[in-house]
Short mmCIF file of C-alpha atoms in Angstrom, two decimals:
data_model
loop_
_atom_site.label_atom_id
_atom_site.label_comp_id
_atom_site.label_asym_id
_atom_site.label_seq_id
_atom_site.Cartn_x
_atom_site.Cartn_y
_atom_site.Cartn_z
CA UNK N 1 21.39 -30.01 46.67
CA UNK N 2 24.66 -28.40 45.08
CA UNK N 3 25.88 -25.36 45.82
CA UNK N 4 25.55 -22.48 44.16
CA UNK N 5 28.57 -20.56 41.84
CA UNK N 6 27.68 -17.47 42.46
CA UNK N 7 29.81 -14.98 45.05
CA UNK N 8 28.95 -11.81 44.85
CA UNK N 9 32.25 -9.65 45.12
CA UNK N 10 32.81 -6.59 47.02
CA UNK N 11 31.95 -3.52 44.75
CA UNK N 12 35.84 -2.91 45.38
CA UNK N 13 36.49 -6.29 43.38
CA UNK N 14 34.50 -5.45 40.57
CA UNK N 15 35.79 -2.37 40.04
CA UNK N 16 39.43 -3.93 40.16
CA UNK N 17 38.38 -6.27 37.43
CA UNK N 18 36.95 -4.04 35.56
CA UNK N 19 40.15 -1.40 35.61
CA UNK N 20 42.58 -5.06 35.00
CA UNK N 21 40.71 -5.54 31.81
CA UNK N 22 41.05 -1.83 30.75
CA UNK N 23 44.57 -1.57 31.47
CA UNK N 24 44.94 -4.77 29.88
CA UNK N 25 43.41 -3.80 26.54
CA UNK N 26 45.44 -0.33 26.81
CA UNK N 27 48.40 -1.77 26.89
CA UNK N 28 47.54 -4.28 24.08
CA UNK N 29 46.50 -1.19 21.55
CA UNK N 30 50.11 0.52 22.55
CA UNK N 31 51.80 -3.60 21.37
CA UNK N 32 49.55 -3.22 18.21
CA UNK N 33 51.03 0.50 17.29
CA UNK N 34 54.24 -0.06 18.14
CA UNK N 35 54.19 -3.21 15.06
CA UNK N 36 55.28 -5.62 18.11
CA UNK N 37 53.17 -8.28 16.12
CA UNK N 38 55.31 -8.39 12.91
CA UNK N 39 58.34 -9.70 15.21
CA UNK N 40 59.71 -12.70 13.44
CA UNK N 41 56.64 -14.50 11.37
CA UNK N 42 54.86 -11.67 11.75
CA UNK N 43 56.99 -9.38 9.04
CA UNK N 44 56.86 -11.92 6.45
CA UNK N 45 53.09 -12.47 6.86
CA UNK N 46 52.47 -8.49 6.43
CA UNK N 47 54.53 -8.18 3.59
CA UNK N 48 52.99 -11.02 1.36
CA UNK N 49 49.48 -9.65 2.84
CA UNK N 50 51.02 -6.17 1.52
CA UNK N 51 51.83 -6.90 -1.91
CA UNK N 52 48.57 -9.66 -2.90
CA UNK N 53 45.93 -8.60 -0.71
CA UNK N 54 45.51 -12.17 0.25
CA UNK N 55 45.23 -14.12 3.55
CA UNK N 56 48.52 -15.48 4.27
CA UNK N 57 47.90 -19.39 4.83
CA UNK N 58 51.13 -20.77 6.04
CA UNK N 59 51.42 -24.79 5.97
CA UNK N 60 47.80 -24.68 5.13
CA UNK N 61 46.39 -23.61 8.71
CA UNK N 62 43.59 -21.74 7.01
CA UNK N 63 41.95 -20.80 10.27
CA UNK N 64 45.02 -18.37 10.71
CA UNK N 65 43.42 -16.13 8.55
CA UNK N 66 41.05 -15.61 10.99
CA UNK N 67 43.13 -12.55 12.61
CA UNK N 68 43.97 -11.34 9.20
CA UNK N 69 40.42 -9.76 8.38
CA UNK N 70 41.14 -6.39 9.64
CA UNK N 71 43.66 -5.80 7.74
CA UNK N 72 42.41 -7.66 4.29
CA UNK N 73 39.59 -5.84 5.16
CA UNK N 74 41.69 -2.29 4.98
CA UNK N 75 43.48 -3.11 2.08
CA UNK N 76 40.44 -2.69 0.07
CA UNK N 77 40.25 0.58 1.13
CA UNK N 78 43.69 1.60 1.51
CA UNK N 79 47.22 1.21 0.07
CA UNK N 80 48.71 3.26 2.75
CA UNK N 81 51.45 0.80 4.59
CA UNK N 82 51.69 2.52 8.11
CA UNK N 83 47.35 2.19 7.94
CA UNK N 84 47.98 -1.36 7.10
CA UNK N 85 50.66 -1.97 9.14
CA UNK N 86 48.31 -0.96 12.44
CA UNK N 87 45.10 -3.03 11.07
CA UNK N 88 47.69 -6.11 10.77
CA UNK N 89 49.04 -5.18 14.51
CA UNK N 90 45.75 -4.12 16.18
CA UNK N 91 43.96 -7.39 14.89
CA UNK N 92 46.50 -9.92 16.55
CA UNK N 93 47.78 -7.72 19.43
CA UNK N 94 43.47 -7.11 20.07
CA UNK N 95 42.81 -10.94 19.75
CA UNK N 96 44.36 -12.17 23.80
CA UNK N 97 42.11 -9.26 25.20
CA UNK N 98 39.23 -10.08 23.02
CA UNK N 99 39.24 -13.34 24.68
CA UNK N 100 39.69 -12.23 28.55
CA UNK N 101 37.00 -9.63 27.67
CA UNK N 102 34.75 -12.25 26.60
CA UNK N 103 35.68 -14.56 29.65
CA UNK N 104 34.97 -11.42 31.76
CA UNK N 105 31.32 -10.71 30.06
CA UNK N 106 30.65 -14.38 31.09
CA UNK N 107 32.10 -14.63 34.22
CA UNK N 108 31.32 -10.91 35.89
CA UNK N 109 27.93 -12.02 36.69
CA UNK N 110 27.61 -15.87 38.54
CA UNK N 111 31.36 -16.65 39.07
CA UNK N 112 33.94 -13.30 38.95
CA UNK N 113 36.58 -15.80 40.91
CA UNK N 114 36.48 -18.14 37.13
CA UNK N 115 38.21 -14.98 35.87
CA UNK N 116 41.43 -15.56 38.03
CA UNK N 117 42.42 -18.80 35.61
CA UNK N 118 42.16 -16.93 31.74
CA UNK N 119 44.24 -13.97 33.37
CA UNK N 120 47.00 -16.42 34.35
CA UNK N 121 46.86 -17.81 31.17
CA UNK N 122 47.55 -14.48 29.19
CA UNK N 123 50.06 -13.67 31.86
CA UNK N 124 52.16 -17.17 30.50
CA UNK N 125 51.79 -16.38 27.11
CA UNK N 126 53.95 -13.02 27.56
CA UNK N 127 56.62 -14.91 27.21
CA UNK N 128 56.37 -15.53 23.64
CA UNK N 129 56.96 -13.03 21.13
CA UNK N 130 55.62 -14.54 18.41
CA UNK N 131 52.35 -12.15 17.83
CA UNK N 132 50.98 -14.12 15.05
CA UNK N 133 51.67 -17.77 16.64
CA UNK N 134 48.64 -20.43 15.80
CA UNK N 135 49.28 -22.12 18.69
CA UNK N 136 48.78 -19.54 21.18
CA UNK N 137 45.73 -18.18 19.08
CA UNK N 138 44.12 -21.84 19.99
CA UNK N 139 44.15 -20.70 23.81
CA UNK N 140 42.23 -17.47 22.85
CA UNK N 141 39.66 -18.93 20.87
CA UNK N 142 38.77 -22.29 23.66
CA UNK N 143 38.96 -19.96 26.58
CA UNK N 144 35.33 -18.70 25.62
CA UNK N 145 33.91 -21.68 24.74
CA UNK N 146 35.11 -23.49 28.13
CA UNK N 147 33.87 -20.98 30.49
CA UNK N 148 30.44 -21.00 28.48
CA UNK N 149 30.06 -24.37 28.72
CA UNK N 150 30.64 -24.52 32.35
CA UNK N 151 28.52 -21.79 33.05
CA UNK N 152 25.74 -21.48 30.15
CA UNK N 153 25.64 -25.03 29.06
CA UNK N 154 22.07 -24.90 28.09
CA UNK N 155 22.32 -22.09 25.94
CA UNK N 156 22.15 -22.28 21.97
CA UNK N 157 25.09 -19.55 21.14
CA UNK N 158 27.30 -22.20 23.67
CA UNK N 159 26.63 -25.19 21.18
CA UNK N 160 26.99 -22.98 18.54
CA UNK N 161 30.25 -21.66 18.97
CA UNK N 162 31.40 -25.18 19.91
CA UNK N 163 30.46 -26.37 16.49
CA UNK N 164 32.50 -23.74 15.10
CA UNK N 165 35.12 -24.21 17.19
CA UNK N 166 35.84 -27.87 16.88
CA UNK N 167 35.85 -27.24 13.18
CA UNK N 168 38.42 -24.48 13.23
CA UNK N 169 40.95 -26.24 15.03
CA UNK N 170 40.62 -29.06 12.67
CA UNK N 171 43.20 -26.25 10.39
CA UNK N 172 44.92 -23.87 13.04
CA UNK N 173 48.05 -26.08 14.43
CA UNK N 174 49.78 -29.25 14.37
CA UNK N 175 49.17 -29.34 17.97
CA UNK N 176 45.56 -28.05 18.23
CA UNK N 177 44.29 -32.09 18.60
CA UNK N 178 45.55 -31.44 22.44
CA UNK N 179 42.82 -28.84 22.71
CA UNK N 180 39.98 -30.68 20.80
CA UNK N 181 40.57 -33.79 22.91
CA UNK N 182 40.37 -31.66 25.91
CA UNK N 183 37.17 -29.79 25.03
CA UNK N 184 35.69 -33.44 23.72
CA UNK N 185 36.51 -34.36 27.55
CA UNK N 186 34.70 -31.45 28.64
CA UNK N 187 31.44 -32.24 26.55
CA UNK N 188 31.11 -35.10 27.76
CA UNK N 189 32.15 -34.11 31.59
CA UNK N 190 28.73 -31.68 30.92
CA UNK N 191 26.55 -33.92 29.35
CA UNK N 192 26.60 -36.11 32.43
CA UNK N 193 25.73 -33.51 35.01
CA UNK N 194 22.44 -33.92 34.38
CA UNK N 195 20.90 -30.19 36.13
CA UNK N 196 17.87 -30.10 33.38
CA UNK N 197 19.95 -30.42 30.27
CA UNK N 198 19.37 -32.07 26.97
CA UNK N 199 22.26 -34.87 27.75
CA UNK N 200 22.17 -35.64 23.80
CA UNK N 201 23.27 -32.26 22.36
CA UNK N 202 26.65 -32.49 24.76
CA UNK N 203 27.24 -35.82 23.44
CA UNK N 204 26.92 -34.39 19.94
CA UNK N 205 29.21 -31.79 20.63
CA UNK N 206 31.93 -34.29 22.51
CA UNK N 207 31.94 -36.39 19.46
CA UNK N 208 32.07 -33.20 17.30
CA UNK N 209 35.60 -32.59 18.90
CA UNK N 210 36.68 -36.16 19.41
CA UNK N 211 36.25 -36.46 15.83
CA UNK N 212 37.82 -32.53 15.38
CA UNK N 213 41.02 -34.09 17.50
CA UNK N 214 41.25 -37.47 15.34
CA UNK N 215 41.46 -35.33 12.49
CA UNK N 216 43.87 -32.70 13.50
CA UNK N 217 46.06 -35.97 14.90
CA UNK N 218 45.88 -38.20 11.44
CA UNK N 219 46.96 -34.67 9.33
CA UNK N 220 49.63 -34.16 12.03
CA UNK N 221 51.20 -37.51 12.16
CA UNK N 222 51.08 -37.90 8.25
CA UNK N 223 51.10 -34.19 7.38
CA UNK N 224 54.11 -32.50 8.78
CA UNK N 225 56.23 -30.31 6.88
CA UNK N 226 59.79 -29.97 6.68
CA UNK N 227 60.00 -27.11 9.19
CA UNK N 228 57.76 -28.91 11.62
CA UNK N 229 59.25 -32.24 11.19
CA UNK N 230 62.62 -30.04 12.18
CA UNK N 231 61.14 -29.24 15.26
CA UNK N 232 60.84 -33.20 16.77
CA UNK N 233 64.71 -33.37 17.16
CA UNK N 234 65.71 -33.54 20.85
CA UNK N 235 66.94 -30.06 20.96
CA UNK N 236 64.73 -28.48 19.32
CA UNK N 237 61.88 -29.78 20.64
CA UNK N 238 63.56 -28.69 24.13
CA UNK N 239 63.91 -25.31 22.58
CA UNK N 240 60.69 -24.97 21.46
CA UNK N 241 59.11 -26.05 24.62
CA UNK N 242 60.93 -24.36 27.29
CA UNK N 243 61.72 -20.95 27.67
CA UNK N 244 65.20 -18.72 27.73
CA UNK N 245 66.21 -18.02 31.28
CA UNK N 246 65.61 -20.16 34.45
CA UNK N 247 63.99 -16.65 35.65
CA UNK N 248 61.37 -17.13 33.19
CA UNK N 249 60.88 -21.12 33.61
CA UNK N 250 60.55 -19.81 37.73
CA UNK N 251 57.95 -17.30 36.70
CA UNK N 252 55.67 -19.78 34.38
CA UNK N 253 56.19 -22.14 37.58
CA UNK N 254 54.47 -19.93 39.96
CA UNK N 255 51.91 -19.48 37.80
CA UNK N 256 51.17 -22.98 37.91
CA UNK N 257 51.28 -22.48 41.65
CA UNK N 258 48.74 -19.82 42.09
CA UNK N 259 46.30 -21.59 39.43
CA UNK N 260 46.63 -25.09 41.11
CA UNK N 261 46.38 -22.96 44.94
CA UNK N 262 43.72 -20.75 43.62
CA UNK N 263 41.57 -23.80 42.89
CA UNK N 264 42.18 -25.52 46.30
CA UNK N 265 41.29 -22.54 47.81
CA UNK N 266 37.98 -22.99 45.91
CA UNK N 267 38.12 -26.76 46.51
CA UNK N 268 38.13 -26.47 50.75
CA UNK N 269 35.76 -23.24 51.59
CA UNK N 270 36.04 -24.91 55.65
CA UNK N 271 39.40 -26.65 55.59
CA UNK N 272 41.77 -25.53 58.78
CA UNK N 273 44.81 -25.30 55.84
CA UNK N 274 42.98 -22.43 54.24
CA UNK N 275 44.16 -19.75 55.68
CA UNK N 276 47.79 -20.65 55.54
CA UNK N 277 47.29 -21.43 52.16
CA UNK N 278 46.23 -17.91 51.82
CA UNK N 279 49.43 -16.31 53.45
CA UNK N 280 51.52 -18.83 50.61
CA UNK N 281 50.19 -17.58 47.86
CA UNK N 282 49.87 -13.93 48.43
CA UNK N 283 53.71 -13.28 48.58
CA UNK N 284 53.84 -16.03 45.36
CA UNK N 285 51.24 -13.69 43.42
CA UNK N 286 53.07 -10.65 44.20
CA UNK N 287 56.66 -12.63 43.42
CA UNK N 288 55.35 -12.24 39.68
CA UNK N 289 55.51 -8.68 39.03
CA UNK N 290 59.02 -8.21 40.38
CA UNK N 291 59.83 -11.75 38.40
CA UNK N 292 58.66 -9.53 35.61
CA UNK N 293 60.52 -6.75 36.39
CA UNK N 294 63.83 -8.61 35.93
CA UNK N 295 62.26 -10.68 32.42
CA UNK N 296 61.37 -6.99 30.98
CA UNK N 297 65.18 -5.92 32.04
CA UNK N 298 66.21 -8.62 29.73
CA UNK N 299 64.29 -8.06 26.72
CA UNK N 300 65.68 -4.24 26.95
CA UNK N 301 68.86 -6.03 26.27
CA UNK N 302 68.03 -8.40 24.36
CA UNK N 303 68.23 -11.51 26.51
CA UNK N 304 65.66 -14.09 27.16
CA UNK N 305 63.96 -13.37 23.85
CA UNK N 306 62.29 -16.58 22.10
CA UNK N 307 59.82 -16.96 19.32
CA UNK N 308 57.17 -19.37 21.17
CA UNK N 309 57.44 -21.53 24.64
CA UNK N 310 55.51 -24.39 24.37
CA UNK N 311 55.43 -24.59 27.90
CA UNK N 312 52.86 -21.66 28.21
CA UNK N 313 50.57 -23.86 25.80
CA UNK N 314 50.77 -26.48 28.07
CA UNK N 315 50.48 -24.17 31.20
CA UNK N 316 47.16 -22.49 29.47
CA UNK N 317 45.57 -26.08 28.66
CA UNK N 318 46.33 -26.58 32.79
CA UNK N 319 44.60 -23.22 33.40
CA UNK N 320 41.20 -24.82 31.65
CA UNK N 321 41.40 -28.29 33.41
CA UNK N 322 41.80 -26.21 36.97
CA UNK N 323 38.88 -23.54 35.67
CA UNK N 324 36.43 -27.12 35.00
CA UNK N 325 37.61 -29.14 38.36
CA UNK N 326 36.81 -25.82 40.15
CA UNK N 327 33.25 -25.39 38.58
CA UNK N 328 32.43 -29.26 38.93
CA UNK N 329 33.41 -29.60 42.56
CA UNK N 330 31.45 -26.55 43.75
CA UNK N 331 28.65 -27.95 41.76
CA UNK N 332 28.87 -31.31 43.44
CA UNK N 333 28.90 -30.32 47.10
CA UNK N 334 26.39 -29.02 49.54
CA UNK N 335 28.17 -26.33 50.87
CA UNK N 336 28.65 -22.69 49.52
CA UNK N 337 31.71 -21.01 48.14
CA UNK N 338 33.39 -18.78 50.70
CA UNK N 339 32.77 -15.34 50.46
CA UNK N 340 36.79 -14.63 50.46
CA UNK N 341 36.79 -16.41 46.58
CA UNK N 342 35.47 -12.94 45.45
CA UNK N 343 37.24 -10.99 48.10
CA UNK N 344 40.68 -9.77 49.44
CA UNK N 345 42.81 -12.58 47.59
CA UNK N 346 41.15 -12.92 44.21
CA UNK N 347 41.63 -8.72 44.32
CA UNK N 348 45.61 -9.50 44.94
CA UNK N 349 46.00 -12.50 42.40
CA UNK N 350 44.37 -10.10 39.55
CA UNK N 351 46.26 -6.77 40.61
CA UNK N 352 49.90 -9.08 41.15
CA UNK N 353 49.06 -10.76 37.61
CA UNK N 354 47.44 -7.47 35.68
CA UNK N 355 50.83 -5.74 37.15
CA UNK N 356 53.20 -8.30 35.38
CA UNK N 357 51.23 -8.72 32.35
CA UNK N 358 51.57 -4.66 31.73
CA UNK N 359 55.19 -4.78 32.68
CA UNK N 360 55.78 -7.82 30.36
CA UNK N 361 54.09 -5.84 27.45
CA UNK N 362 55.77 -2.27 27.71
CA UNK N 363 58.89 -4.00 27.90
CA UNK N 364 58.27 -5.67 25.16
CA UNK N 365 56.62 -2.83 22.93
CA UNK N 366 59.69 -0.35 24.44
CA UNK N 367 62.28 -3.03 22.91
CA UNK N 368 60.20 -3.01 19.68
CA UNK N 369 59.92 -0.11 19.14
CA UNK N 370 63.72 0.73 19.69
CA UNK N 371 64.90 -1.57 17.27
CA UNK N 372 62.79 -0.50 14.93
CA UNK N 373 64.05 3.13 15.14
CA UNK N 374 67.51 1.67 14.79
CA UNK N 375 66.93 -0.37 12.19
CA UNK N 376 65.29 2.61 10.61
CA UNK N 377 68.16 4.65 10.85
CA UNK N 378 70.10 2.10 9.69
CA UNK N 379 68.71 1.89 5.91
CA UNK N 380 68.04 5.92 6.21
CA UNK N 381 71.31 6.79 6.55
CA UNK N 382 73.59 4.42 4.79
CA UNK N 383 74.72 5.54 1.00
CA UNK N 384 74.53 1.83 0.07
CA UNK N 385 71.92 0.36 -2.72
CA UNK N 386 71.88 -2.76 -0.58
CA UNK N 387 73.32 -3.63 3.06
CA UNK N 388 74.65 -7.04 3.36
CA UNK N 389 73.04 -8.81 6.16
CA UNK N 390 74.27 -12.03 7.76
CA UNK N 391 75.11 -13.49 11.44
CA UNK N 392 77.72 -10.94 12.14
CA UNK N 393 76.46 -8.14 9.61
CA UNK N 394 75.93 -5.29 9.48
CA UNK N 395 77.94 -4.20 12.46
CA UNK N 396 74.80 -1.33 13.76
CA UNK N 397 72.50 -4.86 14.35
CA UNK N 398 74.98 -6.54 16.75
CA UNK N 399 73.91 -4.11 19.47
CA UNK N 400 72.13 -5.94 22.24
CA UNK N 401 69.06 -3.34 21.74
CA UNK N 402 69.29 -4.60 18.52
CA UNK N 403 68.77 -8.28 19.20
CA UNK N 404 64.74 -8.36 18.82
CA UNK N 405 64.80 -7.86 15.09
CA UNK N 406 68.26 -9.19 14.53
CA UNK N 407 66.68 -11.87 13.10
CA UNK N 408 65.87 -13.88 9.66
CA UNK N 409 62.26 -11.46 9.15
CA UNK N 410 64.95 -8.02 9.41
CA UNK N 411 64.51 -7.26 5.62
CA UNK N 412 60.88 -7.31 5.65
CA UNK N 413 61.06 -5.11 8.81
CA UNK N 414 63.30 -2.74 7.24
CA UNK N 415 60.87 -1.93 4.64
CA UNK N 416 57.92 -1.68 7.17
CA UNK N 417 59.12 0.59 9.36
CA UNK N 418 60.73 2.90 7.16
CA UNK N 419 60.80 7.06 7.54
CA UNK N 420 58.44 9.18 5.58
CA UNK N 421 58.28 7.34 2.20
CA UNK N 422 57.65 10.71 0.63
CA UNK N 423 61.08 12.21 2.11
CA UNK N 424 63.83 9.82 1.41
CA UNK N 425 64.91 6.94 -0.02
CA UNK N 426 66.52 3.85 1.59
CA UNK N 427 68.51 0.93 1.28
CA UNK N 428 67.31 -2.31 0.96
CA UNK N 429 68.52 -4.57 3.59
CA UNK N 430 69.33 -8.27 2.05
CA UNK N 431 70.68 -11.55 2.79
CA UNK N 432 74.10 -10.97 1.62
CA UNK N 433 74.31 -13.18 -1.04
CA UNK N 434 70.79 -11.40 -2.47
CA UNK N 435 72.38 -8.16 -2.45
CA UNK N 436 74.72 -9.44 -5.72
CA UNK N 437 71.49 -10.80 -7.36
CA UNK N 438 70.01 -7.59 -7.40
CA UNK N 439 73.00 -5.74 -8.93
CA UNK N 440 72.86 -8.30 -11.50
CA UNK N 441 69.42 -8.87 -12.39
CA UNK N 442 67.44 -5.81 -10.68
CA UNK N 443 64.80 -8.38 -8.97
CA UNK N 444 64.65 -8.52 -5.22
CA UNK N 445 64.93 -11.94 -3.54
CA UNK N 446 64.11 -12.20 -0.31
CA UNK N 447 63.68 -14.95 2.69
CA UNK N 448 60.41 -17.22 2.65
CA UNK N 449 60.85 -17.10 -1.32
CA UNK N 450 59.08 -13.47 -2.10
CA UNK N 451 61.08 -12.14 -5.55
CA UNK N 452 59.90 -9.45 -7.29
CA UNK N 453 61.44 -6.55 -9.71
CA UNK N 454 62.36 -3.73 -7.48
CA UNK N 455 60.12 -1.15 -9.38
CA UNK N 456 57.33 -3.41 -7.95
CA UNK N 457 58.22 -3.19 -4.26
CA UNK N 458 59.89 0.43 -4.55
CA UNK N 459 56.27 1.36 -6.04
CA UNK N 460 53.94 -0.69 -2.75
CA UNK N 461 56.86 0.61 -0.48
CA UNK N 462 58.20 4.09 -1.66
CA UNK N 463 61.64 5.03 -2.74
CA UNK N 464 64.56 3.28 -2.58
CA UNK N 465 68.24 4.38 -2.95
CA UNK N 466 69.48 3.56 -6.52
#
C-alpha cells in the first residue's frame, strides 16, 4: 500500500503560505507600475506594440504574445501611453505569480510541502532582469502542468492543458525542447504508475511532447538567427549562462541546496540524519535573504545587473525533477510523510525564500524607478532637439544609478517615461549618429530598425522639443 501525500499543516503554516503568496503578488503589482518590465527587450517590445497595435513576435516565438493580451487588449480602448505602459507591465510582471498562485490552488489541499520547490524557482529567476524573457516564461507556464500531473493525473483539464502546452513551446524559445523532453519524461513516468489510470492517455500526452521537443530541437539546430547563433561563442555562452557576481552564483547555489535537502528531507521521514539535516538547512534558508540583501545593494548601484542567467533556467528545470522524485517516492513506500514536511521547517524555507524574493524585487523596482526619473530629467531639461547617446554619452547616464537603463533600449525608455506630455516638450534621445539623420531628413531612426517621421511619434508620444 503507498503512502499517502497528504500532511495536513498547522493552521500557522497555512496562513504563512497564504500571506507569502500575497506579499508575493504585492510586490509583483509595485515591479509592474514602476515599468520594471520594459528593462532592455522590454522597451522596444512596448514601443512597436505602441505605435501598430500588434503582438510583437520576435524571431518568430509566436507564443510570446501570449503575455501581450492585456495590453493589445487596452489598446483598443485606449491611446493613453502611461495606461498602456501599466497593461504591458502588469501582464508580464503578473505572469511568475500567476503561476505560484496556480501551484498554490493545487497544492494547498493534498501536498502544501510541493509548494516549497515553485517558490525556489521564482526566487532564482530574480536574478534576471529581463521581464519579457521567453525562456523564463517557459518555467511559468510547465510549473502548473507538472504539479497537476503529479497530483490530478486523472483529471481532463490536466490532459488538457498538457496538449496546449506541448504545442506552445513548440514557438516560445530556442531552448524550450529542454522542457518538452522533460515533461515527455514525466508522461510517461505517470502513465506507468498504474493507481486506476487510463495508462493510454499519458502515453498520448508523452509522445505529444516528445514530438513537441523534436520539433522545437530540428527548428533550433537549423533555425537560429544571427543574434542567437551569437550567443554559442565560448564567452558568450558563459555570459549568458552564469550570472554577474560570485555573490549571486553563491545564492542560486544554495538554492539548489535547500531544493535537493528539502526533498531528502521528504525522501527519509525515519532516517537518524534527519534531524541534522534539519539544523543544515535552516541557517542555509535564512543565508538567502541576507545574500539578497547584499545582491539588492548592488543593483542600487548598478552592479551585478544582467539581462538573463541561464543558470536559473537550468536551476528551475532541477526544481521540477526534485518536485516529481519527491511525489514518486512517497507514492512508492509504505510509510507516511512526517508531520514536520508541513511544519516548523517548510514555515522557515517559505518565510527565508518569500523574504529574499521581496527584497530582490524592491531593489529592483527602487533602481527602476530611479533611473527612470533621471533619465526623465534628462530629456526634460536639456535645450537640445536631440541628445547624442553612445558608450560614454551623455555624461548624466554614466552615473552608477544610472547603469539599469544605460543600455541599447534607453531611447525607447526615454520616450516612455516621459513628464506630463501635456506640459512640456522633450528631447529625443538617439544613437549619436541618428541624431544627424534627423536634422537632415526629419525621420527618426532608432535601434531594432523602427523609423518613422517625427510628426508620427511626436503625435503617439506628445511633444517634442523642435
Amino acid at each position: 500500500m503507498s503512502a499517502p501525500l497528504d500532511v495536513r499543516p498547522p493552521r500557522a503554516t497555512r496562513r504563512l503560505l497564504v500571506a507569502a503568496l500575497g506579499l508575493i503578488g504585492a510586490v509583483a503589482v509595485v515591479v509592474g507600475l514602476v515599468g520594471a518590465p520594459l528593462y532592455g527587450d522590454g522597451g522596444w517590445y512596448f514601443v512597436r506594440i505602441v505605435l501598430t497595435g500588434e503582438p510583437l513576435i520576435p524571431n518568430l516565438r509566436v507564443s510570446a504574445a501570449l503575455a501581450q493580451v492585456p495590453v493589445l487588449l487596452t489598446w483598443r480602448f485606449s491611446d493613453d501611453v502611461l495606461v498602456l505602459r501599466h497593461a504591458f507591465s502588469l501582464g508580464y510582471a503578473l505572469l511568475p505569480w500567476a503561476s505560484l498562485a496556480i501551484a498554490w490552488w493545487l497544492v494547498r489541499r493534498r501536498a502544501p510541502w510541493l509548494w516549497a520547490y515553485p517558490v525556489l524557482g521564482l526566487l532564482a529567476l530574480q536574478l534576471n532582469f529581463s521581464g519579457v524573457s521567453e525562456l523564463m516564461v517557459t518555467l511559468h507556464l510547465i510549473w502548473p502542468f507538472v504539479l497537476a500531473a503529479l497530483l490530478y493525473p486523472e483529471r481532463i483539464a490536466t490532459l488538457a492543458y498538457g496538449l496546449v502546452l506541448g504545442a506552445v513551446l513548440v514557438f516560445l524559445h530556442p531552448l524550450s525542447f529542454t522542457a518538452a523532453a522533460l515533461l515527455a519524461l514525466l508522461a510517461v513516468t505517470i502513465a506507468r504508475r498504474g493507481a486506476g489510470l487510463d495508462a493510454r492517455r499519458w502515453y498520448w500526452i508523452a509522445g505529444w511532447f516528445a514530438a513537441a521537443a523534436l520539433a522545437r530541437l530540428a527548428w533550433t539546430i537549423t533555425g537560429l538567427t544571427t543574434y542567437e547563433r551569437g550567443r554559442l561563442a565560448p564567452e558568450a555562452a558563459a555570459g549568458y549562462l552564469l550570472p554577474a557576481t560570485d555573490l549571486q552564483l553563491g545564492f542560486l547555489i544554495g538554492i539548489g541546496l535547500l531544493g535537493l535537502g528539502w526533498t531528502l528531507l521528504v525522501f527519509a521521514p525515519r532516517q537518524p540524519w534527519r534531524g541534522r539535516l534539519t539544523a543544515f538547512l535552516a541557517p542555509v534558508a535564512w543565508l538567502l535573504p541576507l545574500a539578497a540583501l547584499g545582491i539588492g545593494a548592488g543593483f542600487l548601484l548598478g552592479e551585478g545587473i544582467r539581462l538573463k542567467v541561464g543558470l536559473s533556467f537550468v536551476l528551475g528545470l532541477g526544481l521540477t525533477v526534485l518536485a516529481a522524485l519527491a511525489v514518486l517516492a512517497v507514492e512508492q513506500r509504505s510509510t507516511p510523510l512526517s508531520p514536520a514536511v508541513g511544519g516548523r521547517m517548510l514555515r522557515q524555507l517559505i518565510a527565508a525564500a518569500t523574504a529574499a524574493i521581496l527584497l530582490l524585487a524592491a531593489a529592483r523596482s527602487v533602481a527602476w524607478w530611479t533611473a527612470t526619473h533621471g533619465l526623465v530629467n534628462l530629456t526634460a531639461s536639456s535645450p537640445e532637439t536631440c541628445i547624442p547617446f553612445g558608450p560614454e554619452e551623455p555624461y548624466a547616464m554614466q552615473w552608477p544609478w544610472m547603469a539599469i537603463i544605460d543600455d541599447w533600449a534607453a531611447p525607447f525608455n526615454a520616450l516612455v517615461f516621459r513628464g506630463d506630455p501635456g506640459l512640456r516638450p522633450i528631447a529625443l534621445l538617439l544613437k549619436h549618429d541618428a541624431c544627424a539623420q534627423l536634422a537632415e531628413t526629419g525621420i527618426v531612426h532608432f535601434p531594432g530598425w523602427v523609423s518613422l517621421p517625427l510628426p508620427a511619434l511626436e503625435a503617439r508620444f506628445g511633444p517634442l522639443r523642435r
